[in-house]
Short mmCIF file of C-alpha atoms and ligand atoms in Angstrom, two decimals:
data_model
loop_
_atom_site.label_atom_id
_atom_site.label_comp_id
_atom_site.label_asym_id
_atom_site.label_seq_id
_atom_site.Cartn_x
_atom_site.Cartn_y
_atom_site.Cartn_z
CA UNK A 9 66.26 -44.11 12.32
CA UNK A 10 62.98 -45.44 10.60
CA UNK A 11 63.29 -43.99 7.16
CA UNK A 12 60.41 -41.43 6.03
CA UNK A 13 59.50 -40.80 2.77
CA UNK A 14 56.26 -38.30 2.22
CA UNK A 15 56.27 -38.88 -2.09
CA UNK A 16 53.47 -38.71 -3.99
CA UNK A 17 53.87 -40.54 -6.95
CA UNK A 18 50.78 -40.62 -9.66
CA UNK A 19 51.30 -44.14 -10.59
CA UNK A 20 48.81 -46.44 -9.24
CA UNK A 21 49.44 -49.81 -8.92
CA UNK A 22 47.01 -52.84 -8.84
CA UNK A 23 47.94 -55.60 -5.96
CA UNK A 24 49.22 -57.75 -8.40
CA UNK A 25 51.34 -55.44 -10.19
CA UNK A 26 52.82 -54.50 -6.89
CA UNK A 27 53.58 -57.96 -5.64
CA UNK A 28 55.01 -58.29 -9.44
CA UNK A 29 57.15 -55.66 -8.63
CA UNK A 30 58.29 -56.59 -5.54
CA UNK A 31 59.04 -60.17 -6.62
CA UNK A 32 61.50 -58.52 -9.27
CA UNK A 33 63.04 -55.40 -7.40
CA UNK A 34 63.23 -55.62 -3.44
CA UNK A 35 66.12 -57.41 -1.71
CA UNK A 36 64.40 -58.39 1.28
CA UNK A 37 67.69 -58.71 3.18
CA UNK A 38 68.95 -55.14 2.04
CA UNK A 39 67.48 -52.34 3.99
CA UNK A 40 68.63 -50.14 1.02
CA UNK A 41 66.86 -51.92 -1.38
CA UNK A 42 63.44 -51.66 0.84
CA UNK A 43 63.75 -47.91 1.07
CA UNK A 44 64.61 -47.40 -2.60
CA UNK A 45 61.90 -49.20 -3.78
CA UNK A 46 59.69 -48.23 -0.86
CA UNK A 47 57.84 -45.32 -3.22
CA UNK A 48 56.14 -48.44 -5.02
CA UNK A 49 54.05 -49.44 -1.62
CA UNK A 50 53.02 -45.81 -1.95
CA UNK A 51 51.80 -46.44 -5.47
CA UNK A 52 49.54 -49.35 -4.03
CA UNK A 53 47.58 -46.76 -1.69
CA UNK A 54 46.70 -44.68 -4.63
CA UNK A 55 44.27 -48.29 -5.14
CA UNK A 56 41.34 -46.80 -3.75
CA UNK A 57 39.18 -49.71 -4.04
CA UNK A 58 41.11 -53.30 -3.30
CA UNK A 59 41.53 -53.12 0.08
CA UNK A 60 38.11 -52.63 0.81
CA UNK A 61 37.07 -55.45 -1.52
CA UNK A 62 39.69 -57.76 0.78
CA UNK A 63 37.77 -57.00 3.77
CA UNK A 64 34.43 -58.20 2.14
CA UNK A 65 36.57 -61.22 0.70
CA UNK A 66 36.88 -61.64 4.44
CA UNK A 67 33.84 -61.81 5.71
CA UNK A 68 32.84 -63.30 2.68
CA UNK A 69 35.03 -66.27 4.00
CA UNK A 70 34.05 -66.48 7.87
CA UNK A 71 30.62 -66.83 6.07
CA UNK A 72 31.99 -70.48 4.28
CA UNK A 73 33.89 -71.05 6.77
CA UNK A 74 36.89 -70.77 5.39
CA UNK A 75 39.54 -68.95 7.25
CA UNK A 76 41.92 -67.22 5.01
CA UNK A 77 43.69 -65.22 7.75
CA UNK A 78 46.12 -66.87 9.97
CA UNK A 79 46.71 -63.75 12.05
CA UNK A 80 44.46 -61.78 14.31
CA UNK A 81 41.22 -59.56 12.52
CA UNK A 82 42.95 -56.58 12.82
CA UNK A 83 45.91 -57.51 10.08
CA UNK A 84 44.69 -59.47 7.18
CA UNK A 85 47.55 -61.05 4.37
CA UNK A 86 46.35 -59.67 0.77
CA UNK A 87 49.63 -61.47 -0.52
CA UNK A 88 51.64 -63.57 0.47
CA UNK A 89 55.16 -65.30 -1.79
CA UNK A 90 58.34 -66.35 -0.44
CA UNK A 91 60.15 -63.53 1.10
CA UNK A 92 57.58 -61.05 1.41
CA UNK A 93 54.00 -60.67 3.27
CA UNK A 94 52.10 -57.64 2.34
CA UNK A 95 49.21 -56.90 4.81
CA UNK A 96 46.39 -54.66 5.54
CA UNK A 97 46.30 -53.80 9.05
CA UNK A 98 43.50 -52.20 10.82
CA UNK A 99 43.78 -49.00 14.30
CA UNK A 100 41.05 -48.10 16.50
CA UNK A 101 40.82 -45.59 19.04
CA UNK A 102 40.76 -46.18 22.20
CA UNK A 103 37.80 -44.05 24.13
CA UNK A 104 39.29 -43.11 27.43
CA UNK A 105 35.78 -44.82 29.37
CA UNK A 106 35.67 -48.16 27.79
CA UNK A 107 35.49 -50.92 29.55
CA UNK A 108 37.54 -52.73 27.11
CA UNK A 109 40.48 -49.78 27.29
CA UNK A 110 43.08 -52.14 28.61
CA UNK A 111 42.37 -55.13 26.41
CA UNK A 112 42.20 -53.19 23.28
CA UNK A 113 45.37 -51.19 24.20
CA UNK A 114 47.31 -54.59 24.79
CA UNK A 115 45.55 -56.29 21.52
CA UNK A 116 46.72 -53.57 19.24
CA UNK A 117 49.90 -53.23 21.33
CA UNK A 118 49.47 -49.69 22.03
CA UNK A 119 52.19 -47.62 24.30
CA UNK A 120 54.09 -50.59 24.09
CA UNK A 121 58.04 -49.95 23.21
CA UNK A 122 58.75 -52.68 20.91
CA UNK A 123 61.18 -53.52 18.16
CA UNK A 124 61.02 -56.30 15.03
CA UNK A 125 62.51 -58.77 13.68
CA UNK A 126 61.73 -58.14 10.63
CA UNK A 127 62.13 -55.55 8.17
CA UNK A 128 58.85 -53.78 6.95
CA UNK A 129 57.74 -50.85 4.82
CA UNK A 130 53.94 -49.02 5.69
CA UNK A 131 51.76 -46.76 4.49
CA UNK A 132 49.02 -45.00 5.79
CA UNK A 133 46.03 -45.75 3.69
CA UNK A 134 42.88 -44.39 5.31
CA UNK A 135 41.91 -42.29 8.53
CA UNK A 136 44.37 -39.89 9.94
CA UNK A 137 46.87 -42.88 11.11
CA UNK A 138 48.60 -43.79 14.42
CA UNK A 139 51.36 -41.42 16.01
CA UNK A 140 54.37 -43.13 17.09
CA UNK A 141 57.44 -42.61 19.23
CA UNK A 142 60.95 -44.07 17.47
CA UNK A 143 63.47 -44.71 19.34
CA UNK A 144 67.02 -46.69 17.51
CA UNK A 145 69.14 -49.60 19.20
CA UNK A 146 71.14 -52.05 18.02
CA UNK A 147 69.80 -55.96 18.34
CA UNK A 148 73.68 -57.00 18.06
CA UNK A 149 74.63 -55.06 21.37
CA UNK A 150 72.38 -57.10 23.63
CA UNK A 151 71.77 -60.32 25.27
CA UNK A 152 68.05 -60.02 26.04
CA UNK A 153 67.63 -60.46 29.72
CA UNK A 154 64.99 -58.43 32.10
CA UNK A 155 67.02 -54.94 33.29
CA UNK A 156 69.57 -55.24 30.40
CA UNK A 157 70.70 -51.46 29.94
CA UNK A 158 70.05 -50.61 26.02
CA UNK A 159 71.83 -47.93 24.34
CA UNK A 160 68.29 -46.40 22.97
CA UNK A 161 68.37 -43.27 21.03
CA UNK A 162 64.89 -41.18 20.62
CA UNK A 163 64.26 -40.15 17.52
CA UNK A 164 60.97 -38.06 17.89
CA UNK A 165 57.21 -38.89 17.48
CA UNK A 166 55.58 -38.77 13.88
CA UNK A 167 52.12 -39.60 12.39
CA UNK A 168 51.97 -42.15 10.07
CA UNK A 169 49.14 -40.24 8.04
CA UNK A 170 47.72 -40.80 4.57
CA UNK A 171 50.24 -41.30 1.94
CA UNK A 172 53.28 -41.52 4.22
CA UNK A 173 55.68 -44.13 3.57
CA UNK A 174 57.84 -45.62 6.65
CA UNK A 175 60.55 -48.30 6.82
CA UNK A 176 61.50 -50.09 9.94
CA UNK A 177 64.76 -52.16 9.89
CA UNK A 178 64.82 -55.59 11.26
CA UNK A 179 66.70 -55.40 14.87
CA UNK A 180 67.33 -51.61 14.38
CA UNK A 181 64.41 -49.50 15.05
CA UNK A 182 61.83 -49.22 18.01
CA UNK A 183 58.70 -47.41 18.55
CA UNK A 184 55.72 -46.84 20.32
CA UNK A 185 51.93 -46.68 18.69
CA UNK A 186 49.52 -44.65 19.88
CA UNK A 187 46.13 -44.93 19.38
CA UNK A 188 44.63 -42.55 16.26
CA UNK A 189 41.38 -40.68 16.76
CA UNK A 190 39.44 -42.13 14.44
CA UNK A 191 39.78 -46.22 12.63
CA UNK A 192 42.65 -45.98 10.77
CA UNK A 193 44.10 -48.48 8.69
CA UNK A 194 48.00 -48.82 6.77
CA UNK A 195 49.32 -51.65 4.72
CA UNK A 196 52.99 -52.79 4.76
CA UNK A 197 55.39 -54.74 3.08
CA UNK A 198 56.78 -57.20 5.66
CA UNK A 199 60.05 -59.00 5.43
CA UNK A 200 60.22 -63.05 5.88
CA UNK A 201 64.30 -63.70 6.40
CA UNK A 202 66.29 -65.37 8.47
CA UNK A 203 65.86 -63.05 11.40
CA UNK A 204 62.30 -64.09 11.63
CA UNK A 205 62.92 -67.24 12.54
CA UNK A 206 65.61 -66.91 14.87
CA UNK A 207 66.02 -63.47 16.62
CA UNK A 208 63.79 -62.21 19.46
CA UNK A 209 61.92 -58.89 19.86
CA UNK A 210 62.04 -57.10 23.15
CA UNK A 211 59.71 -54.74 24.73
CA UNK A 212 61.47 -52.06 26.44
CA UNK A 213 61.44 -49.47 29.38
CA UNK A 214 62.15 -45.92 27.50
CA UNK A 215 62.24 -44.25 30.89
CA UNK A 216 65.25 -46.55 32.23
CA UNK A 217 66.07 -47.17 28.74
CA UNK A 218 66.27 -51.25 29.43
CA UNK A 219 64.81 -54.45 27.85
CA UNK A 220 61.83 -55.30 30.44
CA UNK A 221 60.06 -58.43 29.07
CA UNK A 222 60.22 -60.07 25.60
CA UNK A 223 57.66 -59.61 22.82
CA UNK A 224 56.06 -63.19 20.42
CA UNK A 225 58.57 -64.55 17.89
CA UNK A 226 59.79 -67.99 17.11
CA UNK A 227 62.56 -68.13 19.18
CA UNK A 228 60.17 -67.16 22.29
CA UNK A 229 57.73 -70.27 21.64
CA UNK A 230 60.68 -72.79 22.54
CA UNK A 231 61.69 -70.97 25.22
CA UNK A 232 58.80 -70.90 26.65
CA UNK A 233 58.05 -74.76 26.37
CA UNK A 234 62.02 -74.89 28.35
CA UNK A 235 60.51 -73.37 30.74
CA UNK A 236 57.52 -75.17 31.20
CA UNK A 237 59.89 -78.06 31.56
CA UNK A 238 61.01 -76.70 34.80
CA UNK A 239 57.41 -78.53 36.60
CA UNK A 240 56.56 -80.82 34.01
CA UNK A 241 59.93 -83.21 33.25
CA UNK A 242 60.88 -86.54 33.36
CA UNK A 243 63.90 -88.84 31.98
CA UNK A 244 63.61 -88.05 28.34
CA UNK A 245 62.99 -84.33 29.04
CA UNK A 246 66.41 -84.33 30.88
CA UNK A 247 68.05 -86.10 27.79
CA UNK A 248 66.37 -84.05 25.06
CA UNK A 249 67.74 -80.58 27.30
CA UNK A 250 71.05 -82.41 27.45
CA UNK A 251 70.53 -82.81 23.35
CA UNK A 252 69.67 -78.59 23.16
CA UNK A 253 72.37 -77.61 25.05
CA UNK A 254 74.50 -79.81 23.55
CA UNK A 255 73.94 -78.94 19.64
CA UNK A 256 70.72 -76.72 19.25
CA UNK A 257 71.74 -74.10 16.85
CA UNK A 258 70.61 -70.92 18.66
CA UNK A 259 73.15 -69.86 21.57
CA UNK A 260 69.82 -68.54 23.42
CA UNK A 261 68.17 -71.81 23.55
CA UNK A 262 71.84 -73.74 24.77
CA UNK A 263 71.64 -71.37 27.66
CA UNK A 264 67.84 -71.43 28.76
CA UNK A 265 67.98 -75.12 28.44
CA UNK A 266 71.62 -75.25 30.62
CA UNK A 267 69.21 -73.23 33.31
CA UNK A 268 66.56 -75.08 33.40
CA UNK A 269 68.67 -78.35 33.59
CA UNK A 270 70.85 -76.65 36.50
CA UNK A 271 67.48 -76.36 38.10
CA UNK A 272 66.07 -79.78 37.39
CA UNK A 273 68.83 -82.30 37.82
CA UNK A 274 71.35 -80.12 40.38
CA UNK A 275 73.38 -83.90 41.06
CA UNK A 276 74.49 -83.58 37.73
CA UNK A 277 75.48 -80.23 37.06
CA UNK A 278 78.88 -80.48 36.58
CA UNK A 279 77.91 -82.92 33.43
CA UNK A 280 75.97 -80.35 32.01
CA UNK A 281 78.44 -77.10 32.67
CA UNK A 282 81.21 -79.12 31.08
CA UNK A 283 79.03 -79.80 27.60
CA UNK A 284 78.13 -76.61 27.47
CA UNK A 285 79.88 -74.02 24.94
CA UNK A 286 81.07 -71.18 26.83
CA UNK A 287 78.55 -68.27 25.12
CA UNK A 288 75.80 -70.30 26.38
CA UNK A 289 77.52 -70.81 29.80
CA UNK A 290 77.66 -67.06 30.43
CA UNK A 291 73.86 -66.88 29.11
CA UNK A 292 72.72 -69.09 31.31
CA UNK A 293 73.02 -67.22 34.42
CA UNK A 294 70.89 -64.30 33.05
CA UNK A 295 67.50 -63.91 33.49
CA UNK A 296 66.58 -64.09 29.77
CA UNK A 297 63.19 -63.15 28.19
CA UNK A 298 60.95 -64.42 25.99
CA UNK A 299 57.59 -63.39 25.01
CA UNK A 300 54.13 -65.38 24.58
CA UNK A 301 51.63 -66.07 22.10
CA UNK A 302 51.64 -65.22 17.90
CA UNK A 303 51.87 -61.44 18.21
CA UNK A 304 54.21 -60.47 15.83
CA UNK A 305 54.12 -56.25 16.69
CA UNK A 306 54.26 -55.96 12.76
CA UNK A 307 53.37 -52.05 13.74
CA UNK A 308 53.03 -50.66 10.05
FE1 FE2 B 28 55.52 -52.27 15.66
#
C-alpha cells in the first residue's frame, strides 16, 4: 500500500537544495529509491516561507501576463528538471450549501477512486490536510474496459496532515480524497517516466470493485480523437487507422482504432482483422475507456 512515513527530521531544506538533492539521489523509476529518500520532501516543508512567496510569484505573473503554470490554479510547478516535477498543490472545503458543491468536488476530484500513472511522494504542508481512502491493485492485471472486475484491496482511510510524508506507486495504489475542513495545501514530488506517457489511469467503482470510466492521461487524448473519428472520417482517416492498427506502438490504440475501423468501413473488415496483431484483436471487442481533458489526479 501507499507508503507512510510520519518523520520529523530538523533539517530544513531550501527549494533548490531539495531539487539538488533529488537530481543526485532519487531513482525515479525505483519505488524504493522514492521512499528512502522520501524524508528529504519532508525537509522541504520545514521551509516555512517559499511556498508562500511562489504563490505571490504567481499572481505576480497573471499581473504581466505571463503564465508560468501550465496546470490548473490549484497545483502550481515550483520546479521542474527532467524526471521530476515538484508541485504545490492547493484543497478547499467543500460547504455542504454551495452552489458550486458539484463543480468544485469534480475540479479537485474529490470522492473520486482514482489511481496514477505516475509515481509521487506528498507532504502535507499547511491546514489540517485531506483524508483519503487507499485502496491497492495491480495496473498489469487489467485491460481497462467499463465493468472490468479489479482485484482492489482497501487499505484504510488516513489524513494526510502536517508533516506527513506519503508515496503513491505508479499503477499500484488508489485512493479517494476527501475534502479537508479548512484550505489545505501539500507539495509532492511527482514522477515523469515512461508510464506517463503511455499507461492510462482508471477511475473505479469501490462498491463493485470495477474500472467504471477512465481518468486524463496521454494515452486517453488519442483515444479520444479515434473516437471522434467514428462521425467525422474520410479516405485518409481510414488509411491513417489502417496505419495505427497496423504499427502504432501501444496495443490499446491498435485495438480502439481496429473498432472504430470495424465500425466505419464494415466492407472491409476482413482486411483490417487480418492486419491486426492478435492482443489488439481481442482488445478490440471491449468497451475500453479513456478519460478527457489535462487532469492528471496528481492527488498529493
Ligand atoms: Fe490522486
Amino acid at each position: 500500500m501507499v507508503y507512510i512515513l510520519d518523520t520529523q527530521p530538523t533539517e530544513t531544506l531550501s527549494l533548490a537544495e531539495y531539487v539538488e538533492y533529488v537530481e543526485n539521489n532519487v531513482d525515479p523509476a525505483d519505488i524504493d529509491s522514492l521512499e528512502e529518500h522520501a524524508w528529504a520532501l519532508r525537509a522541504l516543508a520545514n521551509n516555512r516561507t517559499f511556498v508562500l512567496d511562489e504563490y505571490h510569484n504567481e499572481l505576480k505573473a497573471c499581473w504581466s501576463g505571463v503564465s508560468v503554470n501550465e496546470n490548473s490554479p490549484q497545483s502550481i510547478v515550483l520546479a521542474r528538471t527532467r524526471d521530476f516535477l515538484i508541485r504545490s498543490n492547493i484543497w478547499v472545503p467543500v460547504p455542504e450549501s454551495s452552489v458550486h458543491t458539484d463543480f468544485e468536488r469534480s475540479y479537485f476530484a474529490y470522492d473520486l477512486a482514482h489511481d496514477h500513472n505516475f509515481s509521487f511522494v506528498s507532504v502535507g504542508y499547511f491546514g489540517p490536510g485531506y483524508e483519503t481512502d487507499l485502496f491497492e491493485y495491480d495496473y498489469a492485471t487489467v485491460q481497462g474496459y467499463e465493468g472490468e472486475p479489479v482485484d482492489l484491496v482497501e487499505c484504510g482511510r488516513h489524513q494526510l496532515k502536517p508533516g506527513r510524508v506519503m508515496v503513491y506507486r505508479s499503477g499500484k495504489d488508489v485512493h479517494i480524497q476527501f475534502p479537508p475542513d479548512q484550505v489545505s495545501v501539500s507539495l509532492n514530488l511527482m514522477c515523469r517516466s515512461e508510464d506517463t506517457r503511455t499507461a492510462q489511469q482508471y477511475i473505479f467503482d469501490v462498491q463493485n470493485k470495477t474500472i467504471s470510466r477512465g481518468a486524463g492521461d496521454i494515452a486517453s487524448t488519442r483515444l479520444f480523437l479515434i473516437d471522434i473519428f467514428r462521425t467525422l472520417h474520410d479516405d485518409n482517416t481510414v488509411d491513417l487507422l489502417y496505419q495505427t492498427v497496423c504499427h502504432h506502438r501501444c496495443t490499446r490504440t491498435q485495438a480502439f482504432a481496429l473498432n472504430v475501423l470495424g465500425e466505419i468501413r464494415p466492407a472491409e473488415l476482413e482486411k483490417f482483422l487480418s492486419s491486426a496483431k492478435s492482443d489488439a484483436l481481442k482488445l478490440s471487442t471491449l468497451p475500453l475507456v479513456y478519460g478527457s481533458g489535462g487532469r492528471d489526479y496528481s492527488g498529493a
